[in-house]
Short mmCIF file of C-alpha atoms in Angstrom, two decimals:
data_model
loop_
_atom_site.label_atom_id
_atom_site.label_comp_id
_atom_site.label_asym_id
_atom_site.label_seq_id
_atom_site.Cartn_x
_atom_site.Cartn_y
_atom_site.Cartn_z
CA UNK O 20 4.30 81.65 -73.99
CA UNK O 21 7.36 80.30 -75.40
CA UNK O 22 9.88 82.67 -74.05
CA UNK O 23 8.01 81.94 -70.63
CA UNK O 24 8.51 78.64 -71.33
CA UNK O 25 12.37 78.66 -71.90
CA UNK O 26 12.46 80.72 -68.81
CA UNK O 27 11.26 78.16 -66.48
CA UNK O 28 13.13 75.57 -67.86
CA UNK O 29 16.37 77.65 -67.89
CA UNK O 30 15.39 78.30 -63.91
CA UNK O 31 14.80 74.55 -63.22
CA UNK O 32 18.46 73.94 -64.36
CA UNK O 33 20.47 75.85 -62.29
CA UNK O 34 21.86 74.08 -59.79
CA UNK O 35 20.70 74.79 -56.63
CA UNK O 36 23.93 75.48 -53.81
CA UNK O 37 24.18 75.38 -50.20
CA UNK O 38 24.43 79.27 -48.76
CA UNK O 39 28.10 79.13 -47.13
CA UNK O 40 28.11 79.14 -43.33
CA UNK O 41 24.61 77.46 -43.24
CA UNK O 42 24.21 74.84 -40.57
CA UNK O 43 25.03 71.54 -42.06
CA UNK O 44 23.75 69.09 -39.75
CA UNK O 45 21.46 66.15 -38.86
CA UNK O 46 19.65 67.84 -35.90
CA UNK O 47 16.14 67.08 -35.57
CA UNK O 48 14.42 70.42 -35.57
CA UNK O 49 11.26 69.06 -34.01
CA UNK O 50 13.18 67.78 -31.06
CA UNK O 51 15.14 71.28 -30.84
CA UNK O 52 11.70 73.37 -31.00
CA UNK O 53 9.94 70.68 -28.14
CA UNK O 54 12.96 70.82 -25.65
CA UNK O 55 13.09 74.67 -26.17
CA UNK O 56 8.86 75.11 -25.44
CA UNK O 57 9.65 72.23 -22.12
CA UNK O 58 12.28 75.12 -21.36
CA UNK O 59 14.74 72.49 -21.51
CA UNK O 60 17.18 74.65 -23.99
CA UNK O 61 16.89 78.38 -23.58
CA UNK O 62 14.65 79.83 -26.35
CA UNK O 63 16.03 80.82 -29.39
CA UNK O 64 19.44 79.95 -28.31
CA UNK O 65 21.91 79.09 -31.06
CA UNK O 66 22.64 75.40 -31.30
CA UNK O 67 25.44 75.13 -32.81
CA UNK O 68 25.29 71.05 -33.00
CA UNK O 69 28.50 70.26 -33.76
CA UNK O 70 30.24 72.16 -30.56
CA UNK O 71 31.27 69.37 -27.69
CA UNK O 72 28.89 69.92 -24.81
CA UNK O 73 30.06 70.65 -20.89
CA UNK O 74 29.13 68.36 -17.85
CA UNK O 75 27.76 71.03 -16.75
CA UNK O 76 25.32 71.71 -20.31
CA UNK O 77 24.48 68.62 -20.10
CA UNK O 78 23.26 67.84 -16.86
CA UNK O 79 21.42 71.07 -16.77
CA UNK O 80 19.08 69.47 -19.69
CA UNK O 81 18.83 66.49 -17.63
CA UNK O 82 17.39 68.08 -14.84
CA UNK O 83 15.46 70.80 -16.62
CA UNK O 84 14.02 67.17 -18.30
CA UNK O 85 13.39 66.44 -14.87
CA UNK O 86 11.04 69.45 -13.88
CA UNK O 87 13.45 70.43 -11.49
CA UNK O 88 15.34 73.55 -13.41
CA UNK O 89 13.36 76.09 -10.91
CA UNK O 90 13.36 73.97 -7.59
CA UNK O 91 15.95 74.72 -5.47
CA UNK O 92 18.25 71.63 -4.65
CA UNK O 93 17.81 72.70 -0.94
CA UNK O 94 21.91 72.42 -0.61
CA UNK O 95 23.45 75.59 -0.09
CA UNK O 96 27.12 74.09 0.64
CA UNK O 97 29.60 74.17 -1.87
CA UNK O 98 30.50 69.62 -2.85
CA UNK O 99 33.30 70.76 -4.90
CA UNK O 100 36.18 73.24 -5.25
CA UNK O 101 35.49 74.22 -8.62
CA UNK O 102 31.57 74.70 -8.24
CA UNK O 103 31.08 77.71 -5.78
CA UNK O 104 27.49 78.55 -5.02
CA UNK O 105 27.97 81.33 -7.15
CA UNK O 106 28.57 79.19 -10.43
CA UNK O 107 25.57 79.26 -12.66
CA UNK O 108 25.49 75.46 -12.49
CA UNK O 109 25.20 74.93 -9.20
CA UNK O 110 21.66 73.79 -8.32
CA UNK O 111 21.72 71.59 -11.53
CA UNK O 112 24.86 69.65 -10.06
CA UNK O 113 23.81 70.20 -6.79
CA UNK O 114 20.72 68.29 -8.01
CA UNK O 115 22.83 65.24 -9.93
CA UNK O 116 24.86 65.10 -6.97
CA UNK O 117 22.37 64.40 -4.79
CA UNK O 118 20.48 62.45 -7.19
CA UNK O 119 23.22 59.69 -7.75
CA UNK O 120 23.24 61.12 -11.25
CA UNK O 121 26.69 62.24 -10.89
CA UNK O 122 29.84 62.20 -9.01
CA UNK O 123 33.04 64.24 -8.44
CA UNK O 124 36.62 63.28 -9.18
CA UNK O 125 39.11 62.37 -6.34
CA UNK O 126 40.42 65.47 -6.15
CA UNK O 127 37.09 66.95 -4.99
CA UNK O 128 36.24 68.40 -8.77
CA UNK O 129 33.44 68.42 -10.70
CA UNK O 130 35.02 69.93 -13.82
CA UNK O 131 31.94 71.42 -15.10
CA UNK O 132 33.62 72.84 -18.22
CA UNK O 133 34.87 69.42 -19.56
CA UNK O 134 33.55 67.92 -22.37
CA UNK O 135 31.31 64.88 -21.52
CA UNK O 136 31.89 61.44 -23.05
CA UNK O 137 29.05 59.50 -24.80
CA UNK O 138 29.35 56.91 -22.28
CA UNK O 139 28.78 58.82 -19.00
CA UNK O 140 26.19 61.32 -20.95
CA UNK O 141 23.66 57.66 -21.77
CA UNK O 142 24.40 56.40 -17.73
CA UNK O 143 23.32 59.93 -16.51
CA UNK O 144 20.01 59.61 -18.66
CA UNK O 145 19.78 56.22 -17.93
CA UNK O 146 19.89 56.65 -14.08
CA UNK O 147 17.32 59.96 -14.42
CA UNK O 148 14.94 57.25 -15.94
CA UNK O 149 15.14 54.78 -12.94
CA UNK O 150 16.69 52.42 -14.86
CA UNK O 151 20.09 52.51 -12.91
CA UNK O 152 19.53 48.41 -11.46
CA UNK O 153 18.52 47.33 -14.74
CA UNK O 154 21.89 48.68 -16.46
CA UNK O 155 24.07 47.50 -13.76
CA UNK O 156 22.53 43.84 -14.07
CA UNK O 157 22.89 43.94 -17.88
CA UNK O 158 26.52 44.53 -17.68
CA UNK O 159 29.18 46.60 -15.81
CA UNK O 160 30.09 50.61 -16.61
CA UNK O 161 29.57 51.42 -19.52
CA UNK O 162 28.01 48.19 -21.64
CA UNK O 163 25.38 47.46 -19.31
CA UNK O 164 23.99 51.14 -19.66
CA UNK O 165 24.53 51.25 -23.33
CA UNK O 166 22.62 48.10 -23.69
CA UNK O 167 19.97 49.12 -21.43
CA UNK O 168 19.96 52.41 -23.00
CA UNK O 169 19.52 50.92 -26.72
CA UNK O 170 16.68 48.80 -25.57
CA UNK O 171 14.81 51.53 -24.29
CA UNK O 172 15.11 52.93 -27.43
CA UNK O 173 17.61 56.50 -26.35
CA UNK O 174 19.24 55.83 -29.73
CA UNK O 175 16.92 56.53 -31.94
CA UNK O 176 18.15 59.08 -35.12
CA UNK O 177 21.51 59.41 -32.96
CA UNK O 178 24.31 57.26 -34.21
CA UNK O 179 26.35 56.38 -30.73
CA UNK O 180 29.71 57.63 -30.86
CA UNK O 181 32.46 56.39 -28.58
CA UNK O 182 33.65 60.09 -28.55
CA UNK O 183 32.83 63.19 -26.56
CA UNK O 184 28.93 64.33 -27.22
CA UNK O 185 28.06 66.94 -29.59
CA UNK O 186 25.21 69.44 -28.93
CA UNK O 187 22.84 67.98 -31.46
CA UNK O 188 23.48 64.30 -30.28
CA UNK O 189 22.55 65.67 -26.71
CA UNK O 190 19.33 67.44 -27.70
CA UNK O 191 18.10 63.97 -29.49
CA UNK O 192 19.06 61.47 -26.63
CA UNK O 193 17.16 64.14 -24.37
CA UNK O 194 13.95 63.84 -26.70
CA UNK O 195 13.79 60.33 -26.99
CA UNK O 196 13.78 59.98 -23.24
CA UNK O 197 10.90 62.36 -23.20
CA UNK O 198 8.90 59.31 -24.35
CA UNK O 199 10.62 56.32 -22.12
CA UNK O 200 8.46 55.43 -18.84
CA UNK O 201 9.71 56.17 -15.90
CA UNK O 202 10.82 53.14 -13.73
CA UNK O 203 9.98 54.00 -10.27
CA UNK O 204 10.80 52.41 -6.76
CA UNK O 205 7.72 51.10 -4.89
CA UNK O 206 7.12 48.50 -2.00
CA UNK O 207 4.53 45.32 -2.37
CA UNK O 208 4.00 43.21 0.57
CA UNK O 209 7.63 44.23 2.23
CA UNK O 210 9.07 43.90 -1.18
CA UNK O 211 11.41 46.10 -3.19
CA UNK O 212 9.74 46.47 -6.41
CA UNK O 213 10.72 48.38 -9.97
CA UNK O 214 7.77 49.24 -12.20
CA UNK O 215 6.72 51.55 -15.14
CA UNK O 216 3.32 52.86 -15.63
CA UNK O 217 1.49 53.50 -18.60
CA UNK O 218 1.85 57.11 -19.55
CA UNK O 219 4.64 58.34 -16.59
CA UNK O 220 6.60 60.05 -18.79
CA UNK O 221 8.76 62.85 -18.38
CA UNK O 222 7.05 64.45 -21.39
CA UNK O 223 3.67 63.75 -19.52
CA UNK O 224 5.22 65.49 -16.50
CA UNK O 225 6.39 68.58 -18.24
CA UNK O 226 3.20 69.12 -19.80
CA UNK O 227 1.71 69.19 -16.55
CA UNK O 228 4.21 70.98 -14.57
CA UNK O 229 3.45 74.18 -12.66
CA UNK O 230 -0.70 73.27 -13.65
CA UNK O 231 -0.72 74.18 -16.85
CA UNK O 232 -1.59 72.08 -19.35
CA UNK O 233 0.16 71.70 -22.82
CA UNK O 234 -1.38 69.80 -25.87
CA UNK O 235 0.78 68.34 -28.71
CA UNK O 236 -1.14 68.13 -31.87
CA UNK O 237 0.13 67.60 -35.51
CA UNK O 238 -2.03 68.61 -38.87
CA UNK O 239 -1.58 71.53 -41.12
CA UNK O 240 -1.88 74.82 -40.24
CA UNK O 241 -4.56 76.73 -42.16
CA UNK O 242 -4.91 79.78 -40.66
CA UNK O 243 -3.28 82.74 -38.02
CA UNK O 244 -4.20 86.29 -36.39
CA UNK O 245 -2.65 87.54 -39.87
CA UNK O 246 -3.24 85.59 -42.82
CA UNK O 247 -4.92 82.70 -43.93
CA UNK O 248 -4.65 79.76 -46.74
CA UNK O 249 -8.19 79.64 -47.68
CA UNK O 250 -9.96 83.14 -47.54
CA UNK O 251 -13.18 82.73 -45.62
CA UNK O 252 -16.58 83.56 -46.33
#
């Protein structure tokens, strides 16, 4: 007993050290695992949180976010030298484009393969939520949508950067807007009006997208097709 004593206590003191090359960041992994089942990020593909992210990357989470990753844009013309039809990108811009989500440089680029800045990744999310009037009477480019975008609560576990985004910042702005209620456009009475509903959410949406219904539940698991924590009787 007392050598299996010493043993334990001679195990408890070694100090425990970080495997070199693991991943050392702040990445939620519940938000990585619920953007990869929404098909959002491919499954299984490696995150690597601290790589910049592309215009391109990014607004293809935006509008996989959107439920519209397998609709087609319904343009087939090419909006800018650098994004053939051919690119794989091209129905997700094609999509921002037309969506007001996005625009071109004056030289008729889109420049897919640049790194996107905090500031215009929040305004693209921003404007995918409806909230595009609200951020432009809360301030001009880019306060108004950082403001707007901090009271709708996009910044929550991110600390906002005025840098290029990384990976893992991109994948936690995208799940916090999963939550955030659509504003939508509607006419009262001859009126232009801007409302949310209880419940339109673009996690709601996913869930029900293509008919099938998905349930989030949380408790502890207790049992699988293999093994179990409690034998039965």
């Amino acid at each position: 007993m007392k050598r299996l004593l010493s043993l334990l206590l001679l195990i408890s003191l070694i100090p425990i050290i970080p495997i070199a090359g693991a991943a050392q960041d702040n990445t939620n992994n519940t938000a990585l695992y619920e953007l990869q089942n929404f098909h959002i990020l491919d499954e299984g593909s490696a995150l690597d949180a601290e790589q910049e992210i592309t215009r391109a990357e990014y607004l293809k989470m935006v509008i996989s976010m959107m439920g519209l990753s397998d609709t087609d844009s319904g343009n087939g013309q090419q909006l800018y030298h650098d994004v053939p039809v051919t690119h794989w990108a091209f129905q997700y811009i094609s999509w921002g484009t037309q969506l007001n989500l996005v625009s071109g440089y004056g030289d008729q680029t889109f420049q897919p393969e640049q790194a996107i800045h905090w500031n215009e990744a929040v305004s693209i999310l921003v404007k995918a939520l409806g909230y595009d009037v609200v951020a432009k009477q809360a301030g001009s480019y880019p306060a108004g949508y950082m403001q707007t975008a901090a009271t709708m609560g996009l910044f929550k576990s991110v600390e906002v950067r005025d840098a290029m985004l990384q990976r893992g910042e991109a994948v936690q702005l995208i799940y916090n807007a999963l939550d955030v209620e659509i504003m939508e456009i509607t006419t009262e009475n001859g009126q232009t009006v801007y409302k949310t509903e209880n419940g339109n959410t673009y996690r709601n949406r996913l869930m029900y997208h293509n008919g099938e219904e998905l349930i989030k539940a949380q408790g502890q698991i207790t049992a699988n097709e293999y093994t179990w924590l409690v034998a039965p009787n």
